[in-house]
XYZ file of C-alpha atoms in Angstrom:
249
model
C 0.000 0.000 0.000
C 2.968 2.313 0.477
C 4.697 1.345 -2.760
C 5.503 4.292 -5.040
C 7.251 2.414 -7.830
C 6.925 4.252 -11.123
C 5.801 7.471 -9.453
C 7.475 10.834 -10.033
C 7.795 13.437 -7.292
C 9.052 16.914 -6.480
C 10.236 17.756 -2.955
C 11.230 21.345 -2.230
C 13.845 22.053 0.410
C 15.019 18.471 0.114
C 18.749 18.709 0.788
C 18.578 18.454 4.576
C 16.321 17.984 7.575
C 12.706 16.991 7.076
C 12.791 17.572 3.318
C 15.797 15.299 2.860
C 14.152 12.586 4.959
C 10.975 12.816 2.870
C 12.946 12.566 -0.370
C 14.848 9.533 0.957
C 11.621 7.860 2.043
C 9.953 8.410 -1.330
C 13.010 7.009 -3.107
C 13.017 4.004 -0.767
C 9.428 3.291 -1.827
C 10.419 3.329 -5.500
C 9.672 6.891 -6.572
C 11.873 9.112 -8.714
C 12.328 12.433 -6.954
C 13.478 15.849 -8.101
C 15.722 17.265 -5.374
C 15.704 21.017 -4.915
C 16.837 23.833 -2.651
C 17.923 27.410 -3.179
C 21.599 26.409 -2.772
C 22.930 24.967 -6.034
C 25.887 23.239 -4.380
C 23.747 21.575 -1.716
C 21.246 20.523 -4.360
C 23.888 18.940 -6.565
C 25.427 17.106 -3.611
C 22.127 15.726 -2.297
C 20.948 14.745 -5.772
C 24.172 12.859 -6.397
C 23.970 11.091 -3.028
C 20.401 9.980 -3.713
C 20.949 9.220 -7.396
C 18.138 11.554 -8.390
C 17.837 14.620 -10.638
C 18.233 17.973 -8.935
C 17.733 21.649 -9.681
C 18.352 24.733 -7.568
C 15.145 26.637 -6.846
C 14.472 29.737 -4.782
C 10.806 29.171 -3.976
C 10.262 32.904 -3.508
C 10.896 33.311 -7.256
C 7.852 32.441 -9.374
C 9.998 31.937 -12.478
C 12.218 29.504 -10.562
C 9.144 27.529 -9.501
C 8.046 27.307 -13.130
C 11.516 26.054 -14.071
C 11.304 23.453 -11.297
C 8.059 22.055 -12.705
C 9.388 22.123 -16.278
C 12.550 20.333 -15.118
C 10.505 17.616 -13.404
C 8.407 17.102 -16.511
C 11.500 16.874 -18.697
C 13.459 14.583 -16.371
C 10.664 12.354 -15.085
C 8.028 12.581 -17.804
C 5.310 13.765 -15.443
C 4.439 14.527 -11.833
C 2.478 12.258 -9.483
C 3.486 13.630 -6.082
C 4.331 17.143 -4.908
C 5.790 17.868 -1.477
C 5.987 21.556 -0.579
C 8.497 21.541 2.262
C 10.793 24.567 1.800
C 10.446 27.165 4.542
C 12.180 29.569 6.896
C 11.424 30.548 10.490
C 12.167 34.273 10.252
C 12.826 36.545 13.212
C 11.343 35.571 16.551
C 9.354 38.036 18.617
C 5.875 39.447 19.205
C 3.780 40.910 16.420
C 4.051 44.307 18.103
C 7.741 44.387 17.208
C 7.627 42.627 13.854
C 9.909 43.652 11.000
C 7.569 43.831 8.025
C 10.324 43.065 5.530
C 11.044 39.847 7.422
C 7.304 39.180 7.602
C 7.001 39.544 3.830
C 9.865 37.110 3.203
C 8.497 34.525 5.638
C 5.064 34.692 4.042
C 6.521 34.545 0.533
C 8.601 31.442 1.198
C 6.303 29.551 3.558
C 2.889 30.268 2.068
C 2.907 32.159 -1.231
C 5.385 29.732 -2.772
C 3.051 26.829 -2.005
C 0.126 28.644 -3.620
C 2.204 29.262 -6.759
C 3.792 25.808 -6.924
C 0.558 23.903 -6.432
C -1.005 26.065 -9.137
C 1.775 25.039 -11.501
C 2.026 21.363 -10.570
C -1.475 20.133 -9.749
C -2.739 20.361 -13.354
C 0.071 18.002 -14.385
C -0.762 15.608 -11.534
C -4.391 15.610 -12.633
C -3.338 14.972 -16.219
C -1.649 11.731 -15.085
C -4.953 10.492 -13.698
C -4.470 11.833 -10.209
C -1.961 11.822 -7.384
C -1.143 13.691 -4.213
C 0.283 16.880 -2.815
C 1.659 17.104 0.721
C 2.062 20.589 2.159
C 4.315 20.935 5.197
C 2.612 23.078 7.818
C 3.516 23.175 11.529
C 2.232 22.623 15.040
C 2.862 26.348 15.522
C -0.032 27.016 13.151
C -2.399 25.230 15.541
C -1.456 26.856 18.858
C -0.856 30.348 20.158
C 2.745 31.456 20.670
C 4.260 34.695 21.927
C 7.386 34.552 19.752
C 6.727 32.578 16.567
C 4.829 35.226 14.664
C 4.820 35.301 10.851
C 5.952 31.671 10.637
C 2.959 30.437 12.643
C 0.590 32.617 10.650
C 1.970 31.307 7.358
C 1.780 27.700 8.498
C -1.827 28.108 9.576
C -2.443 29.350 6.051
C -0.746 26.268 4.608
C -3.206 23.980 6.402
C -6.105 26.011 5.038
C -4.561 25.937 1.567
C -4.556 22.140 1.748
C -8.256 22.118 2.632
C -9.183 24.505 -0.170
C -7.136 22.669 -2.775
C -8.564 19.324 -1.650
C -12.038 20.620 -2.441
C -10.919 22.156 -5.735
C -8.938 19.202 -7.076
C -10.692 16.217 -5.506
C -13.018 15.735 -8.495
C -9.902 15.223 -10.628
C -8.509 12.581 -8.249
C -5.847 14.841 -6.767
C -5.557 14.600 -2.989
C -4.055 17.480 -1.008
C -3.111 17.181 2.653
C -0.951 18.991 5.170
C 1.507 17.618 7.702
C 2.148 19.601 10.878
C 5.370 18.522 12.585
C 5.935 19.366 16.219
C 9.399 19.692 17.733
C 11.714 17.702 15.446
C 15.438 17.137 16.003
C 17.188 18.700 12.984
C 20.188 20.928 12.352
C 17.915 23.968 12.660
C 16.648 22.897 16.073
C 20.152 22.165 17.463
C 20.258 25.347 19.628
C 16.960 24.399 21.264
C 18.084 20.802 21.751
C 21.075 22.179 23.664
C 18.879 24.438 25.844
C 18.215 22.351 28.958
C 15.525 24.633 30.351
C 13.625 24.697 27.049
C 13.887 20.942 26.592
C 12.673 20.204 30.125
C 9.654 22.456 29.624
C 8.830 21.232 26.106
C 9.248 17.537 26.850
C 6.980 17.917 29.899
C 4.353 19.147 27.415
C 4.905 16.172 25.094
C 3.366 12.829 26.114
C 6.065 10.817 24.322
C 8.693 12.825 26.255
C 11.090 13.170 23.345
C 11.580 15.207 20.172
C 10.622 13.626 16.890
C 13.027 12.782 14.105
C 12.763 13.693 10.420
C 12.068 10.103 9.379
C 8.897 10.098 11.468
C 7.604 13.080 9.502
C 8.710 11.383 6.285
C 6.620 8.332 7.164
C 3.537 10.517 7.373
C 4.346 12.058 3.998
C 4.733 8.626 2.387
C 1.382 7.547 3.817
C -0.338 10.605 2.351
C 1.434 10.265 -1.010
C 0.717 6.553 -1.452
C -2.350 4.392 -1.961
C -2.367 3.799 1.802
C -3.821 7.293 2.081
C -6.031 7.055 -0.983
C -9.199 8.150 0.859
C -7.557 10.940 2.864
C -7.718 14.497 1.562
C -7.984 17.952 3.078
C -6.493 16.627 6.316
C -3.832 18.185 8.542
C -1.849 15.285 10.016
C -0.145 16.368 13.242
C 3.159 14.597 13.943
C 4.134 15.976 17.339
C 4.383 13.235 19.959
C 1.095 14.449 21.418
C 2.098 18.018 22.251
C -1.079 19.475 20.776
C -3.470 17.393 22.846
C -1.886 17.562 26.309
C -2.247 20.076 29.137
C 1.260 19.233 30.337
C 0.128 17.237 33.372
């Protein structure tokens, strides 16, 4: 049910962290995957390591997104699966102190890029008879937070984008879902992992009492991309060790 042999996929931000784990998991299930990130050197390295085609893509650039889709069509012959993973956290702090230039960049990369890329790719997925898109949202888009401002707002928008697109594209057999990771151990979260006070507080709020790992998010993405998730669309799958549902007791 999880087999993706013969399927073609795009994963943005797939050279490290969660995106890299998703790309590896799709490849392990038999898919061909276009690797991409804004860094050309990282993209070439990761593509070579995975034995997959790769192209540098700044997702804030609409023309670059169009080139990404054209590249996938040329290299793979079509698109069956799209994973919109690329994102940035931006500057932390309350909305009262927000830098609007930083806000604009966070929204452009985390939300606008997914609107543009799904608009470019979903018609091709539909033309193949259907498939799936997985949009990476975040636990921060489901809870209030005093410091994660534009990022949380953008990620809440991503979950709503998945719902809207699921309604729009469902009649053409295209499923669209979101995945909302909680606290995941990656290079980007290394400073928090080293912060004993933060970790004690956060793990007390997490029933499984540990951070997640990128492969656990990748497993959710494979489920949603494969026939195992064939009757799931418009859903926001939370992968957070239970943080969302606990009161910390």
